[in-house]
Structure formats: C-alpha cells, structure tokens
Coordinates of C-alpha atoms in Angstrom, one line a residue:
X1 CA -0.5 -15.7 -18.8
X2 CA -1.6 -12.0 -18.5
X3 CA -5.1 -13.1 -17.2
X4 CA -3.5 -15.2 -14.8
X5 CA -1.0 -12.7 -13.6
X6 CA -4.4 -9.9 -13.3
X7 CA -6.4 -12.7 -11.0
X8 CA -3.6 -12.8 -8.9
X9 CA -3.0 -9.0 -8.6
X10 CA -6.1 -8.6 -7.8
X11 CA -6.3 -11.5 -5.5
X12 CA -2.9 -10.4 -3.9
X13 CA -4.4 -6.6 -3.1
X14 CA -8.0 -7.2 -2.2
X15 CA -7.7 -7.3 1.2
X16 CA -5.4 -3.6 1.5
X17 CA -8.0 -2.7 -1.5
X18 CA -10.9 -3.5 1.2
X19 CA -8.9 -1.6 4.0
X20 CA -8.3 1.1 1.5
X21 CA -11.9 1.9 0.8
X22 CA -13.4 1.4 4.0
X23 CA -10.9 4.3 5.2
X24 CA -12.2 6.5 2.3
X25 CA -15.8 6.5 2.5
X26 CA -15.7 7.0 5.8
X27 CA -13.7 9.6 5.3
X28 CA -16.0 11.1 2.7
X29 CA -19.4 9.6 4.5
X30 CA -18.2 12.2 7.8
X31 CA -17.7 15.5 5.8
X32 CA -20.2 17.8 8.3
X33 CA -17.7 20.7 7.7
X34 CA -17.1 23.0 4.8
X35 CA -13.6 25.0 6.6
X36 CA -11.2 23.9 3.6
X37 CA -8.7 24.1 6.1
X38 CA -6.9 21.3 8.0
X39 CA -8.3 22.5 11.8
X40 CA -6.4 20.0 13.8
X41 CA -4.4 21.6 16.1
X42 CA -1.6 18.4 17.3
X43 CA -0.6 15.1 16.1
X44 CA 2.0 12.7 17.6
X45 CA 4.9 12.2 14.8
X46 CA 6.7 9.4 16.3
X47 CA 5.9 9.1 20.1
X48 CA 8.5 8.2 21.8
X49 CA 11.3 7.8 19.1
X50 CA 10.7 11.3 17.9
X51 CA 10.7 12.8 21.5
X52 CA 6.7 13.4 21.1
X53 CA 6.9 16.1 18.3
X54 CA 4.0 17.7 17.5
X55 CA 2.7 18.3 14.0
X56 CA 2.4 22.4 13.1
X57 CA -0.6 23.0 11.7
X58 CA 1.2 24.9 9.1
X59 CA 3.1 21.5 8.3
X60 CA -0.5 19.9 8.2
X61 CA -2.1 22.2 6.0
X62 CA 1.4 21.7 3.5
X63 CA 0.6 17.8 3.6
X64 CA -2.7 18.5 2.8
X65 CA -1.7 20.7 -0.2
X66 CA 0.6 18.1 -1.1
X67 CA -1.8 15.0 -1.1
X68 CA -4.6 16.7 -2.5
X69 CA -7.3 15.6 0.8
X70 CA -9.8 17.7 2.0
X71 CA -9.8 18.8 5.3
X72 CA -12.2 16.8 6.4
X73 CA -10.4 13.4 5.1
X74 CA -7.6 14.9 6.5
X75 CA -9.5 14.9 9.7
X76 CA -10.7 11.4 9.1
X77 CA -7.8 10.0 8.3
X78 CA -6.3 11.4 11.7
X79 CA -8.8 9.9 13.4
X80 CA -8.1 6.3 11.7
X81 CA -4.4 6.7 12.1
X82 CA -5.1 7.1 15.8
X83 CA -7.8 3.9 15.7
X84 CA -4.7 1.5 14.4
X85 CA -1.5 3.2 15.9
X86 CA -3.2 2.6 19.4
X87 CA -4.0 -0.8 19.2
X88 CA -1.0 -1.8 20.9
X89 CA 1.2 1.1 21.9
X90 CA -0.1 4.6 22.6
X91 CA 3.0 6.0 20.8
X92 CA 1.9 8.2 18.2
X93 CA 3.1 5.6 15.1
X94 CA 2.2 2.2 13.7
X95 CA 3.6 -1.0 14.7
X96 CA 3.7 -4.3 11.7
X97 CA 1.7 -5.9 14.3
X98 CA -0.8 -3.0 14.5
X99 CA -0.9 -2.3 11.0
X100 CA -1.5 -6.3 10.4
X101 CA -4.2 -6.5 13.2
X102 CA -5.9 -3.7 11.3
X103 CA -5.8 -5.3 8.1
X104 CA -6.8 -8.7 9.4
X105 CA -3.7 -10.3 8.0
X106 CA -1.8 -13.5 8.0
X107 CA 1.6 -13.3 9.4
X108 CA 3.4 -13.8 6.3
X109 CA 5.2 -12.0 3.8
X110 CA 2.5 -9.9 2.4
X111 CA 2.5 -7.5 5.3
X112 CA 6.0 -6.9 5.5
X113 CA 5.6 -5.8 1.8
X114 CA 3.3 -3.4 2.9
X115 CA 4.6 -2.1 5.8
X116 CA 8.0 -1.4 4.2
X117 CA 6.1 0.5 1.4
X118 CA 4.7 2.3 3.8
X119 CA 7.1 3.0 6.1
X120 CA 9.3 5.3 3.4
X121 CA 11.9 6.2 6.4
X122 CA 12.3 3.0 7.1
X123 CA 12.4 3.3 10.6
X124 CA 10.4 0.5 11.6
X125 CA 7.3 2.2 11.9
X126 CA 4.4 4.2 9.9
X127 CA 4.3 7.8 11.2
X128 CA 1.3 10.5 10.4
X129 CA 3.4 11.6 7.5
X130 CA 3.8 8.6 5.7
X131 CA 0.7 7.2 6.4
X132 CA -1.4 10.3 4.8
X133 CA 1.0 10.0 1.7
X134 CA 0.3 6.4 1.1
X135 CA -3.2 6.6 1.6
X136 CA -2.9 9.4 -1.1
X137 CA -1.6 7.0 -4.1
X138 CA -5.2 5.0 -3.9
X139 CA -7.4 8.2 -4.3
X140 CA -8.1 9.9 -7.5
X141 CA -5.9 12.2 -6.5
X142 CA -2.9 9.1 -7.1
X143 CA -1.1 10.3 -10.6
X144 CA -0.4 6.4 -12.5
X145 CA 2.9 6.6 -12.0
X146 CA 2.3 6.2 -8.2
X147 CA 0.4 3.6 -8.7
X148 CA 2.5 1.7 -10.8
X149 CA 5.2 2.2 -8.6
X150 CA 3.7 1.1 -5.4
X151 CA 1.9 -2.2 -7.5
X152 CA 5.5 -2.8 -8.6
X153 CA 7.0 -2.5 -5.2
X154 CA 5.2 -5.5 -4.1
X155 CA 6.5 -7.8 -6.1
X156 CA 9.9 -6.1 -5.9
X157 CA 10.9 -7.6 -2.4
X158 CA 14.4 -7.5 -2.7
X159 CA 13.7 -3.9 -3.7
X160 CA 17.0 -4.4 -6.9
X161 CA 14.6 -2.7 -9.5
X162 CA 13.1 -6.1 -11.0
X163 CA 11.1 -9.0 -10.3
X164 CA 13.0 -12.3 -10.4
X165 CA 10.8 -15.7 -10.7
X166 CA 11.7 -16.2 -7.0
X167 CA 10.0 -13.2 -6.1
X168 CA 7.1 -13.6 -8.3
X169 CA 6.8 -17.5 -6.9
X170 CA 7.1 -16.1 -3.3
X171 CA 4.8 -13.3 -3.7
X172 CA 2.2 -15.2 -5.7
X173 CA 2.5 -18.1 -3.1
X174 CA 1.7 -15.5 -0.3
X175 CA -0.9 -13.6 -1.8
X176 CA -2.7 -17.2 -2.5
X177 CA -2.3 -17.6 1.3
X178 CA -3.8 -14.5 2.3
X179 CA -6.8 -15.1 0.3
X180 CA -6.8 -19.1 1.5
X181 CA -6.6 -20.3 -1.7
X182 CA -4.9 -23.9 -2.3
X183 CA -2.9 -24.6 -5.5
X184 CA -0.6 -27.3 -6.1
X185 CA 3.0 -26.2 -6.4
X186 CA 3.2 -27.1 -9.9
X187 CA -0.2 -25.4 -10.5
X188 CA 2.7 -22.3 -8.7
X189 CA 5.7 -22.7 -11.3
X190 CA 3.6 -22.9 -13.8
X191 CA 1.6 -19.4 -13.3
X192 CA 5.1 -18.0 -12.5
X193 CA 6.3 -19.2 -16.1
X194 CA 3.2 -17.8 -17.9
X195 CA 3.8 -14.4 -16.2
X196 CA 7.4 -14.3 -17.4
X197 CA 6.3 -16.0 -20.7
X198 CA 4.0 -13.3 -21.5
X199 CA 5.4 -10.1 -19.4
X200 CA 9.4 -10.7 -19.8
X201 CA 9.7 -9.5 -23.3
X202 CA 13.5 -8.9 -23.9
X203 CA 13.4 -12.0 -22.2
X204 CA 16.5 -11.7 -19.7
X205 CA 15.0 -13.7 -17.1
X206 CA 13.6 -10.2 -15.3
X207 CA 10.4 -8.4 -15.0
X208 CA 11.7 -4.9 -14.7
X209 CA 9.3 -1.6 -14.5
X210 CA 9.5 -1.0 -18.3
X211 CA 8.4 -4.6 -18.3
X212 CA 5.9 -4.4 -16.1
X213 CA 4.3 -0.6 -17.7
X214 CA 3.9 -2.2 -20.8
X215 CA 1.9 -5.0 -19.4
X216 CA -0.1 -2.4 -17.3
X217 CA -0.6 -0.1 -20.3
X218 CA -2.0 -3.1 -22.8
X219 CA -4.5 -4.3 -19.3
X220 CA -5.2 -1.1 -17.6
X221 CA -7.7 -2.8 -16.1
X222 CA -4.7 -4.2 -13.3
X223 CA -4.5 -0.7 -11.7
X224 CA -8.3 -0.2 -11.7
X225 CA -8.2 -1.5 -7.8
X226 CA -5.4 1.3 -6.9
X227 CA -7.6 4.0 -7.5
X228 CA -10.7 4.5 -4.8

C-alpha cells in the first residue's frame, strides 16, 4: 500500500517536478553577477486587474529576503515568470491556460490543483508574488513543513483538511492520466483501499495531515522530489 501510494506520488508530480528543475538550473546555470541585491527596477503585479502596479524594489529585495533566492534567481525567475505570463495575455500575471501550456499539461484536474495552490489570493491568477513564493517551497531553502503541506494540498481538492477515498480515487485517476498510464478501474479502487489500508490509521475513513506526516516521516523518501 505505502509503495503504491509513493509510485503514484511521484508519478502524480513528475511533470511540475520536471518544470520545477528546469526553472532552477537555469536559474543557477545564468548567475554572471555577484550584486547580492535584487537589481530589477519594475515588475507588473497584476496587469490590468491591479491597475498596472509596479513592484518597489524595496518590496523585491523583502521577497527576496523572505524566500531565501539570490539575486540572480530572483532575476531568473523574473525572466521565466515573464516567458509563461505572456503566452497568452501581456498582462503582468498567469492565466490556468498559460500556466498549463507551460507545463505541457492535460486539461484535467491536475492543473487546477496546481493553479489553485499557487494562486494563494485566489483571484484567478498567479501574480509575481505568489509565483516567487511557490517556487520557494521546492528549493532547499523549502522548510518540510512546506512541503508537506503543499504535497498534501494536492490531494486535498475540496481543501476540508483531509483526503476522502473520492479525492484520493480522483486524484490518483488524474495523475495516471497525466503520465498516460492505463489501469483498469478496479486495478483504481483497489490502490485507493491499500492507501487508506496502510495510511488511515485511526481508521475513520480520512487521511488527514497527521495521517499523512506519519506516512511521510516512516518514507521520507516521498518528499525527496519537493526539494530541487
């Protein structure tokens, strides 16, 4: 049940995992300047639904501070938020369907997790902000209880606290999409009863995050992928 449950995590975040790391050595693989501070001097927060506000640099050297990024990920990462959040609209923020385009998704329920993990105003869209703190919870720089958190929140898609066995046979069902990987929907029910077989200890039909630290904390090996 518990190896199960880690093929499918893994499964289920290997494409963002890809995305993830691509973002972050190329961050680290353009480092040509050794100014430890943030030099950019305007970014777009919003476009048009925050009436084109520009970025301070003193608020971009206090999310640099906060996330931990050197200035020239900082830079980089500017410079990739720009690459997706103009794919379709020139507005300064990330659509679903830019941020899906970007991560070469299916149109399915996978993305939507993402996005609304990402998208922490929930506003509809992935601003500057929000994408530079997300992006911080995969680097080393990502304390484990961010990680567990945002690997939780995937499951979580009706966001009560706890994974139900709907969620768990939704989720698992889309991340098998994603990956295009066929399975039998009794080969489905019966990985979702495993998980809960082995992970649901008090046994109250729920996988809630106590649940789901102690099955992270006896395979740390599931988080491994979060950190880049």
């Amino acid at each position: 049940g518990r190896e199960s449950l880690e093929r499918v995590a893994r499964a289920r975040l290997s494409i963002l995992f890809l995305f993830l790391l691509f973002l972050l050595f190329s961050v680290r693989a353009e480092d040509d300047d050794d100014d430890d501070t943030f030099t950019f001097t305007r970014v777009i927060m919003g476009g048009s639904q925050s009436g084109e506000r520009a970025m301070e640099v003193s608020d971009a050297g206090e999310l640099q501070r906060e996330t931990g990024f050197t200035a020239e990920e900082m830079q980089a990462l500017q410079r990739t938020f720009h690459s997706i959040c103009n794919r379709k609209e020139a507005d300064g923020v990330i659509h679903r369907s830019e941020l899906k385009e970007a991560l070469g998704f299916h149109d399915s329920m996978f993305i939507d997790r993402i996005f609304r993990i990402f998208d922490r105003d929930e506003n509809g869209v992935i601003d500057f902000r929000e994408f530079i703190r997300a992006m911080a919870i995969f680097s080393e720089n990502g304390s484990l209880e961010e990680k567990l958190k945002f690997s939780f929140q995937i499951w979580d898609v009706d966001e009560d606290g706890y994974i139900s066995r709907e969620e768990l046979y939704r989720s698992v069902g889309a991340s098998l999409f994603e990956n295009d990987v066929k399975v039998s929907e009794d080969q489905l029910f019966e990985l979702v009863d495993a998980t809960f077989a082995a992970v649901d200890v008090d046994g109250d039909g729920r996988i809630g995050m106590s649940d789901y630290a102690r099955m992270v904390e006896s395979n740390p090996s599931l988080l491994n992928f979060m950190t880049v």
